[in-house]
Short mmCIF file of C-alpha atoms and ligand atoms in Angstrom, two decimals:
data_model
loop_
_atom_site.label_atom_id
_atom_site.label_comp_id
_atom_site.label_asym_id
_atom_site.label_seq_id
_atom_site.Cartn_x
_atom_site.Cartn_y
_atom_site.Cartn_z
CA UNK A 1 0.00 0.00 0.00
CA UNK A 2 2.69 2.60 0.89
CA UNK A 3 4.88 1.17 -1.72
CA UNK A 4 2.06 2.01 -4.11
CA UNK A 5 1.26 5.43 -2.90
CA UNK A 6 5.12 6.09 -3.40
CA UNK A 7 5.29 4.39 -6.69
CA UNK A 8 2.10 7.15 -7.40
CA UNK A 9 3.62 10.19 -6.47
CA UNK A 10 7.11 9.26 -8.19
CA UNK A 11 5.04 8.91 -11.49
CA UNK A 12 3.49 12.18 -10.39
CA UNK A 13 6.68 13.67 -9.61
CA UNK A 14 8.02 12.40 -12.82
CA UNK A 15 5.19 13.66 -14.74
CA UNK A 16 5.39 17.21 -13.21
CA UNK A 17 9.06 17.57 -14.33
CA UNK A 18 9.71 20.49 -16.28
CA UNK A 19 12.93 21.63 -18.46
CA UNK A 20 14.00 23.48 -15.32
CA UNK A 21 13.47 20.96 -13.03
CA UNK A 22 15.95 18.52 -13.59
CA UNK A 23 15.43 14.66 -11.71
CA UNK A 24 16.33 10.96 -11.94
CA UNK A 25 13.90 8.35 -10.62
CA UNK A 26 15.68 5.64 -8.20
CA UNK A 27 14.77 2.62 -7.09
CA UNK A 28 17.48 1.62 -4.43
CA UNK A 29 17.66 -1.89 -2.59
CA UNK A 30 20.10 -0.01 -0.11
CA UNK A 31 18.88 1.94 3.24
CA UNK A 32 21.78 3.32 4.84
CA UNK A 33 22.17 6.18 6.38
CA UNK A 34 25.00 7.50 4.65
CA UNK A 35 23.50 7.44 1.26
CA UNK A 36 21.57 10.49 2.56
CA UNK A 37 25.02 12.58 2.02
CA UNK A 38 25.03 10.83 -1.14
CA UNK A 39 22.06 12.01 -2.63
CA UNK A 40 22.11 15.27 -1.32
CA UNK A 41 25.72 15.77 -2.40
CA UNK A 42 24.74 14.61 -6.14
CA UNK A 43 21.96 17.56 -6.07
CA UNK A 44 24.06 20.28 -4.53
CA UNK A 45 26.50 19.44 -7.60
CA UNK A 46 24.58 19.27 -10.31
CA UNK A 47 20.55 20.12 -9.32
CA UNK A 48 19.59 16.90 -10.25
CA UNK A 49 16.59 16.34 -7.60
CA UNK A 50 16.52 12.58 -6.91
CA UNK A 51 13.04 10.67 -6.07
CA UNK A 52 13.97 7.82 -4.39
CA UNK A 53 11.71 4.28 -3.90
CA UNK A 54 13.19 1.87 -1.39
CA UNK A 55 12.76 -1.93 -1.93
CA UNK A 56 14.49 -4.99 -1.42
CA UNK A 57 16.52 -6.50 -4.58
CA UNK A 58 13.68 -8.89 -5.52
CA UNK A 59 10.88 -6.48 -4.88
CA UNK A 60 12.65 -4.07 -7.56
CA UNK A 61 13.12 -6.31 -10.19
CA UNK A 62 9.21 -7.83 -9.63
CA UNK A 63 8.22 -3.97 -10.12
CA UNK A 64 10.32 -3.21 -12.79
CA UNK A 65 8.61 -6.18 -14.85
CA UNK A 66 5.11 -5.15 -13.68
CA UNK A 67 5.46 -1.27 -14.28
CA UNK A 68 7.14 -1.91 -18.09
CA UNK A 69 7.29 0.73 -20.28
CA UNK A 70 5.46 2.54 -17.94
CA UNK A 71 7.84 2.97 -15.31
CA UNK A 72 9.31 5.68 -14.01
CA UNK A 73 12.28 4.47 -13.26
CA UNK A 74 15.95 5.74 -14.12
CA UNK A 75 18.36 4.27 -12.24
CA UNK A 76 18.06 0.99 -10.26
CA UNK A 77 21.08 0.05 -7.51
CA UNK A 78 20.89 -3.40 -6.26
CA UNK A 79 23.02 -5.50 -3.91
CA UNK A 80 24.06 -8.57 -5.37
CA UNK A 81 26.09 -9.39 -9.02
CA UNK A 82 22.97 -12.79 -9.54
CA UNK A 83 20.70 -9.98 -8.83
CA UNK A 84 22.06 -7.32 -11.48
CA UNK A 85 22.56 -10.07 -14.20
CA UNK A 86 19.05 -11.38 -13.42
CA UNK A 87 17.65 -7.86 -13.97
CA UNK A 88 20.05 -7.73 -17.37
CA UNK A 89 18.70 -10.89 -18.89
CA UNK A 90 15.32 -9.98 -17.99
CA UNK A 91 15.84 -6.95 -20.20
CA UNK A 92 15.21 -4.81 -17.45
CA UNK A 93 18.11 -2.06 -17.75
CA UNK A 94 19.62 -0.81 -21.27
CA UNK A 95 23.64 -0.70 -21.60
CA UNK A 96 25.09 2.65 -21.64
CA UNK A 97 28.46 4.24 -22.72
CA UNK A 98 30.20 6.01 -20.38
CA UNK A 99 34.09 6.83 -20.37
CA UNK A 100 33.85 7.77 -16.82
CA UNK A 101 32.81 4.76 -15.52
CA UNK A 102 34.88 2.33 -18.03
CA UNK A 103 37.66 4.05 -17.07
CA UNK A 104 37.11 4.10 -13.18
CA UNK A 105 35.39 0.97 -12.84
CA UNK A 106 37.75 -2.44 -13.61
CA UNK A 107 36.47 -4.63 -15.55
CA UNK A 108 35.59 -7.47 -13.82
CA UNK A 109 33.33 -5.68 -11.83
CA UNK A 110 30.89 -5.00 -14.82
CA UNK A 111 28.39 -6.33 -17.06
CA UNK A 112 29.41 -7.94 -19.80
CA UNK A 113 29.61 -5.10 -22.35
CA UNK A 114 27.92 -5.16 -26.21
CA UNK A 115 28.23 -2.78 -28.72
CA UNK A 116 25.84 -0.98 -27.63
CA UNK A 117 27.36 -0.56 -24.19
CA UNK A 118 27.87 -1.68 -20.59
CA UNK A 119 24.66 -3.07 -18.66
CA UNK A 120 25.50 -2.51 -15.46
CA UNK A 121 27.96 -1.41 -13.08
CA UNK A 122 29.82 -2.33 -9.58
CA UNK A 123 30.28 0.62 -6.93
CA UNK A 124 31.18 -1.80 -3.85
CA UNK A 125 32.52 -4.97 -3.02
CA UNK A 126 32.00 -7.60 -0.11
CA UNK A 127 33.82 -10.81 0.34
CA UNK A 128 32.51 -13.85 1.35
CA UNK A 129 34.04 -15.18 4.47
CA UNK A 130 34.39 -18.55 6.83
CA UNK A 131 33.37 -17.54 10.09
CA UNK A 132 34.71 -20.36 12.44
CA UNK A 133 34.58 -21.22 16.59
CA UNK A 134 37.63 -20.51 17.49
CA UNK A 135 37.52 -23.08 20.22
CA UNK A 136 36.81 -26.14 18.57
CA UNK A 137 37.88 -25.69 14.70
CA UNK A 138 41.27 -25.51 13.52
CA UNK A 139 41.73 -22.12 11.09
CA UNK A 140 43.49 -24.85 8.49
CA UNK A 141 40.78 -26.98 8.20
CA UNK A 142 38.49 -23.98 6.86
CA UNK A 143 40.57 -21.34 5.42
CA UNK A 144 39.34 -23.41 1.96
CA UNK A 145 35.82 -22.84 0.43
CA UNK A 146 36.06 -26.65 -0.72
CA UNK A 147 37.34 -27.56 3.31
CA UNK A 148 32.77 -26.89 3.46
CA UNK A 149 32.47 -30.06 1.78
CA UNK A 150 34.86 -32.41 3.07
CA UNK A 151 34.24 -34.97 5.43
CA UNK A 152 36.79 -33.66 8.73
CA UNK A 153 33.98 -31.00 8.34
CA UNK A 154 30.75 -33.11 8.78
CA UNK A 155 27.89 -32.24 11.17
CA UNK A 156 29.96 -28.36 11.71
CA UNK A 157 28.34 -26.40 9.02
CA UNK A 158 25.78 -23.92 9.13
CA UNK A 159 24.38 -22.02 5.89
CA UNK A 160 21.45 -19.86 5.00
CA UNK A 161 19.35 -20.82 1.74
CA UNK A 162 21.51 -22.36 -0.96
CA UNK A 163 19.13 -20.50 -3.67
CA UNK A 164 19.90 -16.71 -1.52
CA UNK A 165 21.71 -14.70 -4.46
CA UNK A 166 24.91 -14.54 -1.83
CA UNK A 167 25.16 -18.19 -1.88
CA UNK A 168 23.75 -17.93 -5.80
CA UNK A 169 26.60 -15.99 -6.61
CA UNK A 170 29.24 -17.75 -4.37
CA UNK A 171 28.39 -21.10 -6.07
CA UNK A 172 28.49 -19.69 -9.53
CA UNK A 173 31.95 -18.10 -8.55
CA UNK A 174 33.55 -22.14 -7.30
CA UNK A 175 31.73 -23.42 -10.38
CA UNK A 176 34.23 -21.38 -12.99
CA UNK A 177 36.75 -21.80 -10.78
CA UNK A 178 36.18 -25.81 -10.62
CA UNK A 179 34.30 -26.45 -13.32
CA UNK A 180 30.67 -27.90 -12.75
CA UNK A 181 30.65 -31.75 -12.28
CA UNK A 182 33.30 -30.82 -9.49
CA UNK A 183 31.18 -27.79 -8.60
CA UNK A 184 27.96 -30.15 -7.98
CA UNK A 185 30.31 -32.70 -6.29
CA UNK A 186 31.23 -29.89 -3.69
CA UNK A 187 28.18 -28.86 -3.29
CA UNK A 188 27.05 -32.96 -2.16
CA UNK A 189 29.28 -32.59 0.42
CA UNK A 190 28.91 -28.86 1.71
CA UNK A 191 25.11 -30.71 2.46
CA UNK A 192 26.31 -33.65 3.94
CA UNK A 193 28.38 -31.69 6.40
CA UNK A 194 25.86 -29.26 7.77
CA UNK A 195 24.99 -29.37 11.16
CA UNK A 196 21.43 -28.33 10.77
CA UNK A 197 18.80 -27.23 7.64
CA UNK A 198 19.80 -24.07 5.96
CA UNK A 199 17.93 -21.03 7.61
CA UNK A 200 18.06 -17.16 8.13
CA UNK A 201 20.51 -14.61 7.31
CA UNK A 202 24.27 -14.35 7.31
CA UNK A 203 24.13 -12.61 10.86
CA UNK A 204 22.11 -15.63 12.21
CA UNK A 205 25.02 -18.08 10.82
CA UNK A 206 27.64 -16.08 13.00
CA UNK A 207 25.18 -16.43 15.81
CA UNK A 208 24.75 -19.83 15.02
CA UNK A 209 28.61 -20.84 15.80
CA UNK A 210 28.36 -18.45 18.73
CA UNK A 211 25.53 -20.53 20.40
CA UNK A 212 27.41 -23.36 19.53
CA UNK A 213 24.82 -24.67 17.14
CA UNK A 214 27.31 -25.38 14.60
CA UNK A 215 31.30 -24.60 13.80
CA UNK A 216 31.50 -23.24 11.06
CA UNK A 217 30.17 -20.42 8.93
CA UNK A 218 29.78 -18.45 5.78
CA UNK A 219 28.99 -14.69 5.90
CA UNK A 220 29.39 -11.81 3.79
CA UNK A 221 32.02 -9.57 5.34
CA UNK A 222 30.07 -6.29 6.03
CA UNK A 223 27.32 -8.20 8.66
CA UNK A 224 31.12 -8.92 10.21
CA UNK A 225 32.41 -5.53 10.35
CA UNK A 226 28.85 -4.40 11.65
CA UNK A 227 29.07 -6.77 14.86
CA UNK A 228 32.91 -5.71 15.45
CA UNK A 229 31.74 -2.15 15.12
CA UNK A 230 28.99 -2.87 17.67
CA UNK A 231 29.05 -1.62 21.10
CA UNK A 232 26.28 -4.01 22.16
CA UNK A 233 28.38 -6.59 25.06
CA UNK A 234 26.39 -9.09 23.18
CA UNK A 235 28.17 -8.64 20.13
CA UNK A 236 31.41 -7.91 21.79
CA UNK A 237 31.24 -11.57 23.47
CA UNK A 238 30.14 -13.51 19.78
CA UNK A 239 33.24 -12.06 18.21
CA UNK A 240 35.31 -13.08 20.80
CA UNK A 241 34.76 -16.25 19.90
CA UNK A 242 34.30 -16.60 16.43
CA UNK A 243 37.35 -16.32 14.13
CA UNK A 244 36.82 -15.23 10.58
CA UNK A 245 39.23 -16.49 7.16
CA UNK A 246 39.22 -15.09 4.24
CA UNK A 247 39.71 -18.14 1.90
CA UNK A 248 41.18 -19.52 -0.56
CA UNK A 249 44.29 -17.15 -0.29
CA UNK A 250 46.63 -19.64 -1.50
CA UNK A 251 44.34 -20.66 -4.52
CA UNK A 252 42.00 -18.63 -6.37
CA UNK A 253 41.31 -15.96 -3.79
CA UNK A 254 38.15 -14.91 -1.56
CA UNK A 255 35.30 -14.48 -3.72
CA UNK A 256 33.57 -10.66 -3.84
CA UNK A 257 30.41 -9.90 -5.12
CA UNK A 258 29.27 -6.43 -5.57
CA UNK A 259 26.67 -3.99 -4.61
CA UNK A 260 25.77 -2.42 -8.28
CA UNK A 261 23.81 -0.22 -10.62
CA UNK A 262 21.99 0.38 -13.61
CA UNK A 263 19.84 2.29 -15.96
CA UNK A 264 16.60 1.50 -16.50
CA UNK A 265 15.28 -0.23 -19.35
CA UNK A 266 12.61 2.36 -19.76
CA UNK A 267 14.39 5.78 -18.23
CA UNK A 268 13.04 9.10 -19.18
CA UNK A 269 15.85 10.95 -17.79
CA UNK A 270 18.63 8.72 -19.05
CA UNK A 271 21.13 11.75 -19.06
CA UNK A 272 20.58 12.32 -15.68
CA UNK A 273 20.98 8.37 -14.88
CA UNK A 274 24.11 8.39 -15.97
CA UNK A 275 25.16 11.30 -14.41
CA UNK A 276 24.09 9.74 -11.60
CA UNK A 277 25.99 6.67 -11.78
CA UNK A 278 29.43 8.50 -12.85
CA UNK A 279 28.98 10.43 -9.88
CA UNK A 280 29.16 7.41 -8.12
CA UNK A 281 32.21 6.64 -9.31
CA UNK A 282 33.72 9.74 -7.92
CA UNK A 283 36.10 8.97 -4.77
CA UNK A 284 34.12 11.56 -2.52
CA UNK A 285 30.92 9.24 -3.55
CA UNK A 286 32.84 6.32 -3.62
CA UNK A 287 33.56 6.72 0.27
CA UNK A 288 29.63 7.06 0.98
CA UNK A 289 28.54 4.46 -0.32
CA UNK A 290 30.85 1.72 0.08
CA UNK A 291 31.48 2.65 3.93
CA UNK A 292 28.12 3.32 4.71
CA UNK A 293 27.92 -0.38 4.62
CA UNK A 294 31.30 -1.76 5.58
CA UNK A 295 32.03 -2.61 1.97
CA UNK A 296 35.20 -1.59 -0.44
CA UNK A 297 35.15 1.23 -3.25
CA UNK A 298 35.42 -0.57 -6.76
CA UNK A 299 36.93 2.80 -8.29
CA UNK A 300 40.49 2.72 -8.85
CA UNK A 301 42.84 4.10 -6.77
CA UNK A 302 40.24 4.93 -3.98
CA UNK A 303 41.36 3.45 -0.63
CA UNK A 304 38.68 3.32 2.35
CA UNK A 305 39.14 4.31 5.52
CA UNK A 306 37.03 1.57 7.98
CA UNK A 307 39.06 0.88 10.74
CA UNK A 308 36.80 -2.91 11.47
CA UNK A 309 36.92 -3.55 7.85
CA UNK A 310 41.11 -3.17 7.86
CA UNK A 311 41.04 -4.93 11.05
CA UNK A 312 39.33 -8.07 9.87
CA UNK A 313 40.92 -7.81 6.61
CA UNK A 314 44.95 -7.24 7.54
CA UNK A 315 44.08 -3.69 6.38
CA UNK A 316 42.35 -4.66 2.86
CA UNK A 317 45.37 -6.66 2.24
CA UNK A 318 44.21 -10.34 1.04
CA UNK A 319 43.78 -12.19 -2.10
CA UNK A 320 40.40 -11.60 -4.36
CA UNK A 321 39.45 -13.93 -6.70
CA UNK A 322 39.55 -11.69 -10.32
CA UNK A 323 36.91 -13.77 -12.59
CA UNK A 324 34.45 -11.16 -13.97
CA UNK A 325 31.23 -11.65 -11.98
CA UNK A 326 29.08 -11.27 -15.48
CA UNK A 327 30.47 -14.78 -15.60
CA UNK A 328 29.66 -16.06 -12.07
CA UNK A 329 25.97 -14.15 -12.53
CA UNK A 330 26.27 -16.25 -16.40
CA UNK A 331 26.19 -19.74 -13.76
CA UNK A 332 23.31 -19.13 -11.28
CA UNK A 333 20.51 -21.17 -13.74
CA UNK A 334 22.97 -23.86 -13.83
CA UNK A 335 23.64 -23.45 -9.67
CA UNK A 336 20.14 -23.67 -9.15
CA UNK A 337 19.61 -27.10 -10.81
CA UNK A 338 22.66 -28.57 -9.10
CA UNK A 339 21.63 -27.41 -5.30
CA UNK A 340 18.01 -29.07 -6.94
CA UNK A 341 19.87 -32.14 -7.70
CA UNK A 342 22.05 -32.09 -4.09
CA UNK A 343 19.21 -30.95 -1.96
CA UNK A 344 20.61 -27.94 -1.01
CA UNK A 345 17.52 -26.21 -0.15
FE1 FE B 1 23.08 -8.20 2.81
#
């Protein structure tokens, strides 16, 4: 209902644009705080007026497909790389040219490009951690992602939904890396081991091997940062005794997914969307809105300054895996049938 009323007024507000007044629609699947600054910086610097509709990642792409050419969106940020390539093969953005953000953006981070442009774009990353009690689990038996499925590892493992685009994207990553019959053979085990049905969120699987529920745990490494940043005793006691790995670092590196955006299939104000985007490119933006949520800049050459994220991370310093996540987004039909076929719920 209030989604609707909002999704009224933006076409209103779109509608009652003039040549003076200069907007871009958003539809954002991110609700921090400091993306306030963000937006309010982007209109101080170029009077662009921004309409913003909040929804989660899912909920966006379900309303882009309902609203079609109707919609009012321009620009559409989501939080996952399965996410952005699901909205790109659902023909739900339109690729754009844009030096700015080719040149400040690496590669790997993008959609795959066609002549006719890029699709979407990264602005963040988050890797994809082992969380791990520190008590009863030795760091070298899980400082692999492939240590999940072997059998020194059975009954210790605690996931949420195999099908969540984190885990989507995860699998889809191991599956170029390993190719798929070894992918799906992986993925047998990672179910054999766990110590309980997959359920809840990534915080919930840290909590999980703090109650002692289970051993070991993946998580994405902002909901980390946020509980070492918390001044909550609570929190202060589960990080005590949880230890966290970044895996893989003698291999193929930690895998990072992205927090991303697009332009809208359907924009009226495509100028403006890509203003918009380029302007998050910008280190000053770049800052905002990847430490707003514990995350890393993807523009080159801008370094972030999150004293939990350096501290969990030996100061940013670890081995990412570098396949282009167009690719890993590319294996998430094929991920889906094999957790189908494993029972990975
Ligand atoms: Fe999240």
């Amino acid at each position: 209902m209030i989604k609707n009323l909002l999704c009224m007024a933006l076409i209103a507000a779109a509608g009652a644009a003039t040549a003076q007044e200069q907007v871009v629609n958003l539809y954002s699947a991110r609700h921090y705080s400091t993306d306030e600054a963000l937006y309010s910086n982007f209109t101080k610097a170029t009077g662009i007026k921004i309409n913003r509709v909040d929804a989660d990642d899912a909920g966006i792409l379900a309303r882009l497909k309902a609203e079609g050419t109707a919609s009012p969106a321009d620009v559409i940020l989501l939080v996952d790389a399965a996410r952005l390539y699901r909205g790109e093969v659902d023909g739900l953005f339109q690729p754009i040219q844009s030096k700015v953000l080719t040149d400040a953006i690496p590669a790997q981070y993008r959609g795959k490009a066609s002549a006719e442009g890029t699709p979407w774009f990264g602005f963040s990353t988050r890797a994809r951690v082992v969380v791990y009690d520190k008590l009863r689990v030795k760091k070298e038996d899980v400082d692999t992602y492939e240590e999940l499925g072997d059998p020194k590892n059975k009954g210790k493992v605690c996931l949420r939904s195999g099908s969540h685009p984190y885990n989507l994207s995860l699998f889809g990553a191991v599956t170029e890396h390993m190719g798929e019959q070894k992918a799906e053979a992986w993925l047998k085990g990672v179910v054999d081991n766990m110590a309980r049905a997959p359920k809840g969120g990534d915080t919930d699987q840290i909590k999980a091997v703090g109650s002692g529920e289970c051993q070991v745990a993946v998580s994405n490494s902002y909901y980390i940062a946020r509980l070492l940043r918390s001044s909550n005793p609570e929190d202060k006691a589960l990080m005590d005794k949880v230890g966290i790995v970044f895996p893989n670092q003698s291999s193929w590196g930690t895998h990072l997914n992205i927090a991303g955006g697009a332009v809208a299939k359907h924009a009226k104000n495509k100028a403006n969307a890509i203003k918009f985007l380029e302007y998050l490119a910008s280190p000053e933006a770049q800052n905002y809105f990847a430490n707003g949520n514990n995350e890393w800049p993807t523009a080159k050459g801008v370094k972030v300054n999150n004293a939990a994220l350096n501290a969990m991370s030996g100061g940013g310093d670890f081995k990412a895996e570098t396949i282009p996540l167009a690719a890993v987004g590319a294996n998430t039909t094929k991920v889906q049938q094999m957790l189908d076929r494993v029972g990975f719920r």
